[in-house]
GROMACS .gro file of C-alpha atoms in nm:
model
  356
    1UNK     CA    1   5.318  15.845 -18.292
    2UNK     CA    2   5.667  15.928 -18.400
    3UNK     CA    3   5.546  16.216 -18.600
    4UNK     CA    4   5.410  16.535 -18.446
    5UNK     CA    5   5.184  16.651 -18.726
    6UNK     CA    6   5.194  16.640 -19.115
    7UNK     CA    7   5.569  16.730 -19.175
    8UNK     CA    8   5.752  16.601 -18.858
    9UNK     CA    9   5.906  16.317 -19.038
   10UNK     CA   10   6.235  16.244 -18.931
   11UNK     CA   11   6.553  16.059 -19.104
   12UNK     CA   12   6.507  15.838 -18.803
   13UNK     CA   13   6.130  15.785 -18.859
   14UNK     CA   14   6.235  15.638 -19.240
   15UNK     CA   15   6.483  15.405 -19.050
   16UNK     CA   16   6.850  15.614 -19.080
   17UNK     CA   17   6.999  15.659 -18.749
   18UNK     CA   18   7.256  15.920 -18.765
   19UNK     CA   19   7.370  15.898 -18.385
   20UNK     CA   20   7.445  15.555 -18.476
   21UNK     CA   21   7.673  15.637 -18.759
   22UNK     CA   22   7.869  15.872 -18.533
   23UNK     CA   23   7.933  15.647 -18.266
   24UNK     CA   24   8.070  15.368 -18.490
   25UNK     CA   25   8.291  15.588 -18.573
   26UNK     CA   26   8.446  15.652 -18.312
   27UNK     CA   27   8.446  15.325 -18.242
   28UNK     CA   28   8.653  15.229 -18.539
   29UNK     CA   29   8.894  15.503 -18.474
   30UNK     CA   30   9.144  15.366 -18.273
   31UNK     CA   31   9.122  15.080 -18.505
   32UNK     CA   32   9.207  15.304 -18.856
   33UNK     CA   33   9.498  15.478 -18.643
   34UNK     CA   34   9.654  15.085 -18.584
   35UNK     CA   35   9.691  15.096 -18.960
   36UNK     CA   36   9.950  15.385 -18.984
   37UNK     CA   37  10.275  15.383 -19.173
   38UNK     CA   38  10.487  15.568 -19.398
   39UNK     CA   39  10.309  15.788 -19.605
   40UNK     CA   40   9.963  15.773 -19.413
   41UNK     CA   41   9.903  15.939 -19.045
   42UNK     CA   42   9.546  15.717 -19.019
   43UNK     CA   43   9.280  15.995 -18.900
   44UNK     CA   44   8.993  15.961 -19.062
   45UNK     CA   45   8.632  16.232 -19.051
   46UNK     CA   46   8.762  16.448 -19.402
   47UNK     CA   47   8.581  16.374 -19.702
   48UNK     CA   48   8.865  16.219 -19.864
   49UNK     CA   49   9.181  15.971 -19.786
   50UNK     CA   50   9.589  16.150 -19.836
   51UNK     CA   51   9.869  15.929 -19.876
   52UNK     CA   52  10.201  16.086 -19.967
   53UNK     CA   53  10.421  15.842 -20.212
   54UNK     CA   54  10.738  16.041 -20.155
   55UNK     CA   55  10.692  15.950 -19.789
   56UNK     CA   56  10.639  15.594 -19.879
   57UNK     CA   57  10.954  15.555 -20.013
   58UNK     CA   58  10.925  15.553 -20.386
   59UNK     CA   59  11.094  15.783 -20.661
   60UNK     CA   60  10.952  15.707 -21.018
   61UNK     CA   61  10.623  15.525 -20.913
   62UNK     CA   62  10.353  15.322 -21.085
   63UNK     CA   63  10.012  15.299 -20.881
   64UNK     CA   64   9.793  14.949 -20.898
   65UNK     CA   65   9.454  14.958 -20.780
   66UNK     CA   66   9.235  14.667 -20.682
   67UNK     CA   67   8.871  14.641 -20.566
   68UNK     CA   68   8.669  14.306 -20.440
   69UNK     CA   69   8.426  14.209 -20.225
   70UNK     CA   70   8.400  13.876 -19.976
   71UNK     CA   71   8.087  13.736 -20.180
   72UNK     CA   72   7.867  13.549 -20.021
   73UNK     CA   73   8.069  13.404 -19.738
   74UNK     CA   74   7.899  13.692 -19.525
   75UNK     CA   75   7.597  13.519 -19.536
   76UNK     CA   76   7.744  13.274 -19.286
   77UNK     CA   77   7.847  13.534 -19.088
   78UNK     CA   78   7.519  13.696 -19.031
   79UNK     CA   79   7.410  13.352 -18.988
   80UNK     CA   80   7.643  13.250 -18.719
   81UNK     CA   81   7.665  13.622 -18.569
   82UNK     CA   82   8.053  13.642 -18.615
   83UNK     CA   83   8.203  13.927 -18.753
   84UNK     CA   84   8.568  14.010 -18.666
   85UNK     CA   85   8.719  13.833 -18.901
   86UNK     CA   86   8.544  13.918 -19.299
   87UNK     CA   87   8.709  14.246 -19.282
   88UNK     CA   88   9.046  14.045 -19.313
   89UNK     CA   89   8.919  13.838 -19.617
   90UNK     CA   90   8.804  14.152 -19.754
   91UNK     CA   91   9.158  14.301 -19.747
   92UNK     CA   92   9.322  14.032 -19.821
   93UNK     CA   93   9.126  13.974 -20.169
   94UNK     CA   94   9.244  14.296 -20.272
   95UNK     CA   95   9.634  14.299 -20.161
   96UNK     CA   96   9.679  13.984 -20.276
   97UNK     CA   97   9.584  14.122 -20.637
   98UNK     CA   98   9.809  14.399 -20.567
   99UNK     CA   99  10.105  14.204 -20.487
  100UNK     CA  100  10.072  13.965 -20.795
  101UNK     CA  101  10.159  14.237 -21.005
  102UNK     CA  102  10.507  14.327 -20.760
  103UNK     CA  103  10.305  14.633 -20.626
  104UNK     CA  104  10.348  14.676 -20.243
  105UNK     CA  105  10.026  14.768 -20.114
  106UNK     CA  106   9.998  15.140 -19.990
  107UNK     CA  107   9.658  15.243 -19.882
  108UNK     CA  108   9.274  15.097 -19.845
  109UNK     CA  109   8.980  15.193 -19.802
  110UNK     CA  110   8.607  14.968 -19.753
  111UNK     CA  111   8.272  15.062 -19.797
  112UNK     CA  112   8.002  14.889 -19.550
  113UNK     CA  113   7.628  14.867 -19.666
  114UNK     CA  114   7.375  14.794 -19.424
  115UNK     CA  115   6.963  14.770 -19.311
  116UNK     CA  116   6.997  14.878 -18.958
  117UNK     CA  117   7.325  14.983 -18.844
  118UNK     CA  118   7.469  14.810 -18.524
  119UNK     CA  119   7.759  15.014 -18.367
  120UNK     CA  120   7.934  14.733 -18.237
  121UNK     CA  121   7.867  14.492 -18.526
  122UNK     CA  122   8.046  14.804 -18.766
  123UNK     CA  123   8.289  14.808 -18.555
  124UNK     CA  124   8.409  14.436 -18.520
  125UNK     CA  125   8.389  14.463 -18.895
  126UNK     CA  126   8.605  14.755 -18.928
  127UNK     CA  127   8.885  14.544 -18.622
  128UNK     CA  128   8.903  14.266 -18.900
  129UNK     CA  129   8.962  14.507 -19.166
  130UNK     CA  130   9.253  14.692 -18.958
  131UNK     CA  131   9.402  14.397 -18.876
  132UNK     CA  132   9.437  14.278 -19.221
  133UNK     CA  133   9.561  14.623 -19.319
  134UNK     CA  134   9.807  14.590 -19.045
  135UNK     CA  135   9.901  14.219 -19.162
  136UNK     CA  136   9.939  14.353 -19.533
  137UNK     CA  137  10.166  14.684 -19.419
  138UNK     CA  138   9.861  14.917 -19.562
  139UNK     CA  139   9.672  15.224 -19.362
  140UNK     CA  140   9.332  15.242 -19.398
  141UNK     CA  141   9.253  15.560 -19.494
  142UNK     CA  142   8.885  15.606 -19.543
  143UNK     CA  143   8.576  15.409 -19.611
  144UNK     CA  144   8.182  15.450 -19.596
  145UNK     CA  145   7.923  15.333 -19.428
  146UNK     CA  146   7.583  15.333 -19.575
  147UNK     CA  147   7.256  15.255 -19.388
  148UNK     CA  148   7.011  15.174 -19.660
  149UNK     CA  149   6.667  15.030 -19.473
  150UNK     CA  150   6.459  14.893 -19.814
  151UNK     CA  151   6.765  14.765 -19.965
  152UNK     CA  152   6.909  14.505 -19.749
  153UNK     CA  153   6.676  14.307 -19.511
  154UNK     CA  154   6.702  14.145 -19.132
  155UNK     CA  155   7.070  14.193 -18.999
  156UNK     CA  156   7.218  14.118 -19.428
  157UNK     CA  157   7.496  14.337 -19.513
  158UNK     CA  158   7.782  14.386 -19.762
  159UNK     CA  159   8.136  14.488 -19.803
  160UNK     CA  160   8.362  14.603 -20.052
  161UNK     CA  161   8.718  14.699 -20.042
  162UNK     CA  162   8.970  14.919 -20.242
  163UNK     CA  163   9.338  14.923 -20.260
  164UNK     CA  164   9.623  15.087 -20.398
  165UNK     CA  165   9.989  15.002 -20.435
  166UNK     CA  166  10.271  15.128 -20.591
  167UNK     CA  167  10.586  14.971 -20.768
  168UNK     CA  168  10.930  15.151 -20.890
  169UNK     CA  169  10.854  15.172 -21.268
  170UNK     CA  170  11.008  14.866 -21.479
  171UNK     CA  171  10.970  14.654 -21.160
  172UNK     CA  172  10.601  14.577 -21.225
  173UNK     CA  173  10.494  14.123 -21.291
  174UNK     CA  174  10.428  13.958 -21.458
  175UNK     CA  175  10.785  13.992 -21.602
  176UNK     CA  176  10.844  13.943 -22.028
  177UNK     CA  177  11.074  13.665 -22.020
  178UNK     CA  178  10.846  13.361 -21.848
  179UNK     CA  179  11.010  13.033 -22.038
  180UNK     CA  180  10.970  12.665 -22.070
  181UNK     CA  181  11.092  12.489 -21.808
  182UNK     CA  182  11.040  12.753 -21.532
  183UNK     CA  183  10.931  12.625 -21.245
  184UNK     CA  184  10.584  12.664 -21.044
  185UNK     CA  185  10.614  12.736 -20.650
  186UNK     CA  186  10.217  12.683 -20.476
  187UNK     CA  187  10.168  12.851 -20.180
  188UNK     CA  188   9.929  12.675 -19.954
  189UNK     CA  189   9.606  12.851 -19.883
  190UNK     CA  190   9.447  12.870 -19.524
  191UNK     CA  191   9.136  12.691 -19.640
  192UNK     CA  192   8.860  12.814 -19.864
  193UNK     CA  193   8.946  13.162 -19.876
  194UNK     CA  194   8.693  13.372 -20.008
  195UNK     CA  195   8.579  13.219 -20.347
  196UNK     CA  196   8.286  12.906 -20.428
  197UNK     CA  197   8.026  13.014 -20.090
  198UNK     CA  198   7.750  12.979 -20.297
  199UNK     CA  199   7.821  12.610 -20.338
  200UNK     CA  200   7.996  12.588 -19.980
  201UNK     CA  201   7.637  12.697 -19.866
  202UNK     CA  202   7.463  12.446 -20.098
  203UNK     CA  203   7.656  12.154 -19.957
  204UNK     CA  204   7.595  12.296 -19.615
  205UNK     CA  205   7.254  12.271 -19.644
  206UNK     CA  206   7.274  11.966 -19.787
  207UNK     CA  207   7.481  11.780 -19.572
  208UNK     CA  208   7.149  11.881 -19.262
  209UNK     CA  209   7.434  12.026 -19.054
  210UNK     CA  210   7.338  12.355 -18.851
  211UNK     CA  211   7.631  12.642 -18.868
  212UNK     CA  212   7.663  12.563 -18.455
  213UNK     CA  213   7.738  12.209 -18.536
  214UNK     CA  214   8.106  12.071 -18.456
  215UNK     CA  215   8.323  12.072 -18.815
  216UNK     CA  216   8.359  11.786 -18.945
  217UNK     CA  217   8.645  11.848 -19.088
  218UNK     CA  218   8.853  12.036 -18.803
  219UNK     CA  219   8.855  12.235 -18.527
  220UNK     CA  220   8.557  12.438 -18.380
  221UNK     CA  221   8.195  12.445 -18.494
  222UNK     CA  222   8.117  12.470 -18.878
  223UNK     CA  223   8.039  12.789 -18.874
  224UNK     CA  224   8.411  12.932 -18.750
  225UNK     CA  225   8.597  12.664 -18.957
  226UNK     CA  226   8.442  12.800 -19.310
  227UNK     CA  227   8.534  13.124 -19.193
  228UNK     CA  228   8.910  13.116 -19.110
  229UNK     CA  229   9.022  13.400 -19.331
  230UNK     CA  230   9.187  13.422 -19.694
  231UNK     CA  231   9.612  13.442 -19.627
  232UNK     CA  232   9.733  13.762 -19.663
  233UNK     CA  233  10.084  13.653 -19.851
  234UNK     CA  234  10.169  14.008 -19.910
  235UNK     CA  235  10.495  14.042 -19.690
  236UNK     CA  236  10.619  13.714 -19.739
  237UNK     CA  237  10.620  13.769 -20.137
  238UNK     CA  238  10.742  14.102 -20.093
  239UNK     CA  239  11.034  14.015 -19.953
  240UNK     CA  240  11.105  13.722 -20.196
  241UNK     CA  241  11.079  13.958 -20.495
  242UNK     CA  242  11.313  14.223 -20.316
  243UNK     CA  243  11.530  13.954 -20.177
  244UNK     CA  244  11.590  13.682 -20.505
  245UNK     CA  245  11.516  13.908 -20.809
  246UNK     CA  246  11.416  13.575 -20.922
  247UNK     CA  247  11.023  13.584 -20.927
  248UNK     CA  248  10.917  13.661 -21.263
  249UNK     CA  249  10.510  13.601 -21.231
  250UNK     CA  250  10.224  13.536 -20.944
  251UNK     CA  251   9.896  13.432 -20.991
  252UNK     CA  252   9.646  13.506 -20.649
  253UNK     CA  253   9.424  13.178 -20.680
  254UNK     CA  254   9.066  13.305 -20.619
  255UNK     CA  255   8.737  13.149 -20.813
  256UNK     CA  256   8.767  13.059 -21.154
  257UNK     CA  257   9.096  12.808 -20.989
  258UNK     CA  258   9.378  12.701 -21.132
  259UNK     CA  259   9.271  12.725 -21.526
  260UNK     CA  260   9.083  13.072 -21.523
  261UNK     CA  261   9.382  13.269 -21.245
  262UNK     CA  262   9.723  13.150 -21.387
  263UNK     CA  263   9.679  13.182 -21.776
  264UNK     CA  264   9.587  13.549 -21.667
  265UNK     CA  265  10.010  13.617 -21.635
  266UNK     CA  266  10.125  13.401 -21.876
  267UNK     CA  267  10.250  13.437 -22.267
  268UNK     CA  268  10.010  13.264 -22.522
  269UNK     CA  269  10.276  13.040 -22.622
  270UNK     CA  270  10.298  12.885 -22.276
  271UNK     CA  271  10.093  12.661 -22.079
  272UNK     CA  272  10.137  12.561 -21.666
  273UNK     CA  273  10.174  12.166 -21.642
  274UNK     CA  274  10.023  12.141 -21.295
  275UNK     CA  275  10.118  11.830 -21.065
  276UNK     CA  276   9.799  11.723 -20.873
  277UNK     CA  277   9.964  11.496 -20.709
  278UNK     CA  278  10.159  11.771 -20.500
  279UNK     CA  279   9.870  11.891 -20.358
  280UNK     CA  280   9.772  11.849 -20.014
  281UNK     CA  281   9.418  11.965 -20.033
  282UNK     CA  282   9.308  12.052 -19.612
  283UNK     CA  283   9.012  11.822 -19.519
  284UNK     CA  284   8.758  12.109 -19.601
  285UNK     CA  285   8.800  12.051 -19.966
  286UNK     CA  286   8.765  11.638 -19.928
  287UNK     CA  287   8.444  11.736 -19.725
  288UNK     CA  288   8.325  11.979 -19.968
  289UNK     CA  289   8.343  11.731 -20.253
  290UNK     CA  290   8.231  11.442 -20.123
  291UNK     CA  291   7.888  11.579 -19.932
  292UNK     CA  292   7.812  11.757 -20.233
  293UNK     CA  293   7.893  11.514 -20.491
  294UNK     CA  294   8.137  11.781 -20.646
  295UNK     CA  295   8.395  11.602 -20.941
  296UNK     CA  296   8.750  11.688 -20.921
  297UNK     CA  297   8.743  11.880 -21.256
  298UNK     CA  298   8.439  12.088 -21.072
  299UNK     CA  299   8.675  12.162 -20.733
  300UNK     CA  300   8.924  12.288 -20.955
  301UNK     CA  301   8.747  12.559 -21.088
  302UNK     CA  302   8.545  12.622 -20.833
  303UNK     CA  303   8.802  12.616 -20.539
  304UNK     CA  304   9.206  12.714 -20.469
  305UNK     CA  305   9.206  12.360 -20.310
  306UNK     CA  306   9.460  12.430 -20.088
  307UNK     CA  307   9.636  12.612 -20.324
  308UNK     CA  308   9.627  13.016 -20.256
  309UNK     CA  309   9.909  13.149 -20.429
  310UNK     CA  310  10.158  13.040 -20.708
  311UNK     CA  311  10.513  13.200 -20.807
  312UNK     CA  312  10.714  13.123 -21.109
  313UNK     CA  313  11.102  13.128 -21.114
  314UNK     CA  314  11.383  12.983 -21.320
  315UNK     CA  315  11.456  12.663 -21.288
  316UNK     CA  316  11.787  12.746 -21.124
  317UNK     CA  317  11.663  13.027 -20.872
  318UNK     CA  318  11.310  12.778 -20.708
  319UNK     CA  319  11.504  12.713 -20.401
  320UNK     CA  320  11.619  13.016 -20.320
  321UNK     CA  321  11.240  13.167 -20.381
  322UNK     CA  322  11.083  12.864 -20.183
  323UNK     CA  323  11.344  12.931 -19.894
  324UNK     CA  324  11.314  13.336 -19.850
  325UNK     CA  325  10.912  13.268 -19.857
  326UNK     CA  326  10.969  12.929 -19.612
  327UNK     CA  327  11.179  13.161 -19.365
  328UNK     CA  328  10.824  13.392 -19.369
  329UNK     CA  329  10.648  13.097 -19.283
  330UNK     CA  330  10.503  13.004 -19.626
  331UNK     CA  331  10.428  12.651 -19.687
  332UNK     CA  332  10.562  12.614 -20.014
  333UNK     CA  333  10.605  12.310 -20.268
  334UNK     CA  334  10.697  12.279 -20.615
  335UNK     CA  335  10.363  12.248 -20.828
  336UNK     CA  336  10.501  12.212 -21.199
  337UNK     CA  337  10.643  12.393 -21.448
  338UNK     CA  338  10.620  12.572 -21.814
  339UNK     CA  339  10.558  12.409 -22.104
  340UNK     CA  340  10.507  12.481 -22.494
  341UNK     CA  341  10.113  12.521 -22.522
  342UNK     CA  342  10.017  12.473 -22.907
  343UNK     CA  343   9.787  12.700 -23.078
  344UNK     CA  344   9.413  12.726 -22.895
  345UNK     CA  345   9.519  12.473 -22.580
  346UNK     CA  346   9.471  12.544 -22.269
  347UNK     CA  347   9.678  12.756 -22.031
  348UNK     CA  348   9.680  12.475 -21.750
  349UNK     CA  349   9.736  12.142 -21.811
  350UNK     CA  350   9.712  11.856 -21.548
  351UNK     CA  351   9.909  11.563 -21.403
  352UNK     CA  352   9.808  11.308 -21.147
  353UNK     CA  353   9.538  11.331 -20.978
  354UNK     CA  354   9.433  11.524 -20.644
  355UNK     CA  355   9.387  11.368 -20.315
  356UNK     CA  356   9.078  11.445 -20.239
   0.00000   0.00000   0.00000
């Protein structure tokens, strides 16, 4: 009996383990001091996150906050028992939403929901999300972790993530004077990102492969390969917008694709003529489609297909954009340009056709 009479319940009798809580966290600390920079000195045990702007850097700023979540690409991760490296989708689906709008990303924090709470499964979590904060220049400042036996069964859990950046006032994107004929830059993504699992998983199970299986599409079993982690482009465009003056819009590529992300920054009298045929979709998207059956149209707005970032820029000023974000080690193409979009059209209009 775990109770001694009547009323010797404990909060570990209704499944909350307390002990556990505290030793994650000091687990995780050295992880949130990794994170530190300007601005931030990365302790964490207050009940609430500081972050001095005037320390940062900035004189006359404008904060931009972003929240997301990795969606149901943790499934596979509780499936496959890997866990080091969601915490770097998770920051990476917000700062990549920051940085779209020119804002440098300052601060983060997550929030980790859980049945039973494994110390060292928190922790390799919380590594992942440290080292994306570290990739993306931001300190992680705070988070919570919940353990919440009743809501979320066997070893299931669930993530969310919050960011904030700052830009100097008037320096915010999209910028007001987008035009026909400027030019679209793609950015290639590092695979699927973090956006269509609930299909990915379909096809998986379709396609009779277990999640230990060898890819068939690359490197490593299944499992790891539909895991690499969304690109964290944050630096890379940074420095291109500081360095060329020239970017005047970015659109993060995440589900909805190319017709529901890049009409999002763009005037209604303009539409993005997209060249398919400068796509090089990675062999994960050619698998995807063709075990599941998927149609182009479908990958499209389903998927970035390869595609995790796009930047617009005069006509003039491409190369010098393409080059700055080359020299950060950005694959970068040109993917089409603005056009005149009539009354009602669509914001993204297609040509050729993509290799899939």
């Amino acid at each position: 009996m775990s109770q001694s009479g009547k009323n010797g319940l404990t909060y570990s009798d209704a499944g909350v383990d307390i002990d556990a809580g505290n030793l994650m966290v000091e687990k995780i600390k050295p992880h949130v001091r990794s994170t530190r920079r300007p601005g931030a000195d990365g302790e964490i045990g207050g009940f609430g996150g500081l972050f001095d702007l005037k320390a940062a850097g900035f004189r006359d700023p404008v904060l931009v906050a972003a929240n997301d979540g990795v969606g149901t690409k943790l499934k596979i991760a509780i499936d496959a028992d890997k866990h080091d490296t969601v915490g770097i989708d998770l920051v990476a689906m917000c700062v990549n939403d920051l940085v779209v709008q020119g804002a440098e990303p300052l601060f983060f924090l997550d929030y980790f929901a859980t049945g039973k709470l494994d110390p060292d499964q928190g922790a390799a979590i919380v590594a992942g999300i440290a080292a994306g904060c570290r990739e993306a220049g931001c300190a992680l400042i705070g988070g919570e972790t919940a353990e919440m036996p009743g809501m979320y069964s066997g070893g299931d859990y669930d993530l969310a993530g919050f960011a904030v950046g700052a830009a100097e006032r008037g320096q915010l994107l999209p910028a007001g004077d987008i035009a026909e004929g400027d030019v679209i830059l793609g950015l290639a993504s590092s695979g699927v990102h973090s956006n269509g699992y609930s299909l990915v998983r379909k096809i998986v199970a379709l396609s009779g492969l277990a999640w230990d299986a060898p890819a068939p599409f690359g490197e490593g079993t299944l499992a790891e390969a539909l895991m690499t982690p969304t690109r964290i482009y944050v630096k890379p465009l940074l420095k291109a917008i500081r360095e060329t003056g020239a970017i005047k819009a970015l659109a993060h590529i995440t589900g909805g694709g190319f017709p529901e992300n890049i009409p999002r920054v763009l005037p209604r009298h303009l539409a993005a003529e997209i060249d398919l045929d400068a796509v090089k979709p990675p062999a994960v998207f050619s698998w995807l489609a063709k075990t599941g059956g998927v149609a182009a149209n479908e990958m499209l707005r389903t998927f970035n297909c390869g595609v995790g970032m796009i930047a617009v820029a005069p006509a003039a000023e491409a190369d010098r954009v393409a080059a700055v974000l080359a020299g950060e080690g950005e694959t970068v193409f040109p993917l089409g340009r603005m056009v005149a979009r009539e009354e009602g059209a669509a914001g993204t209009i297609y040509k050729g056709s993509l290799a899939l």
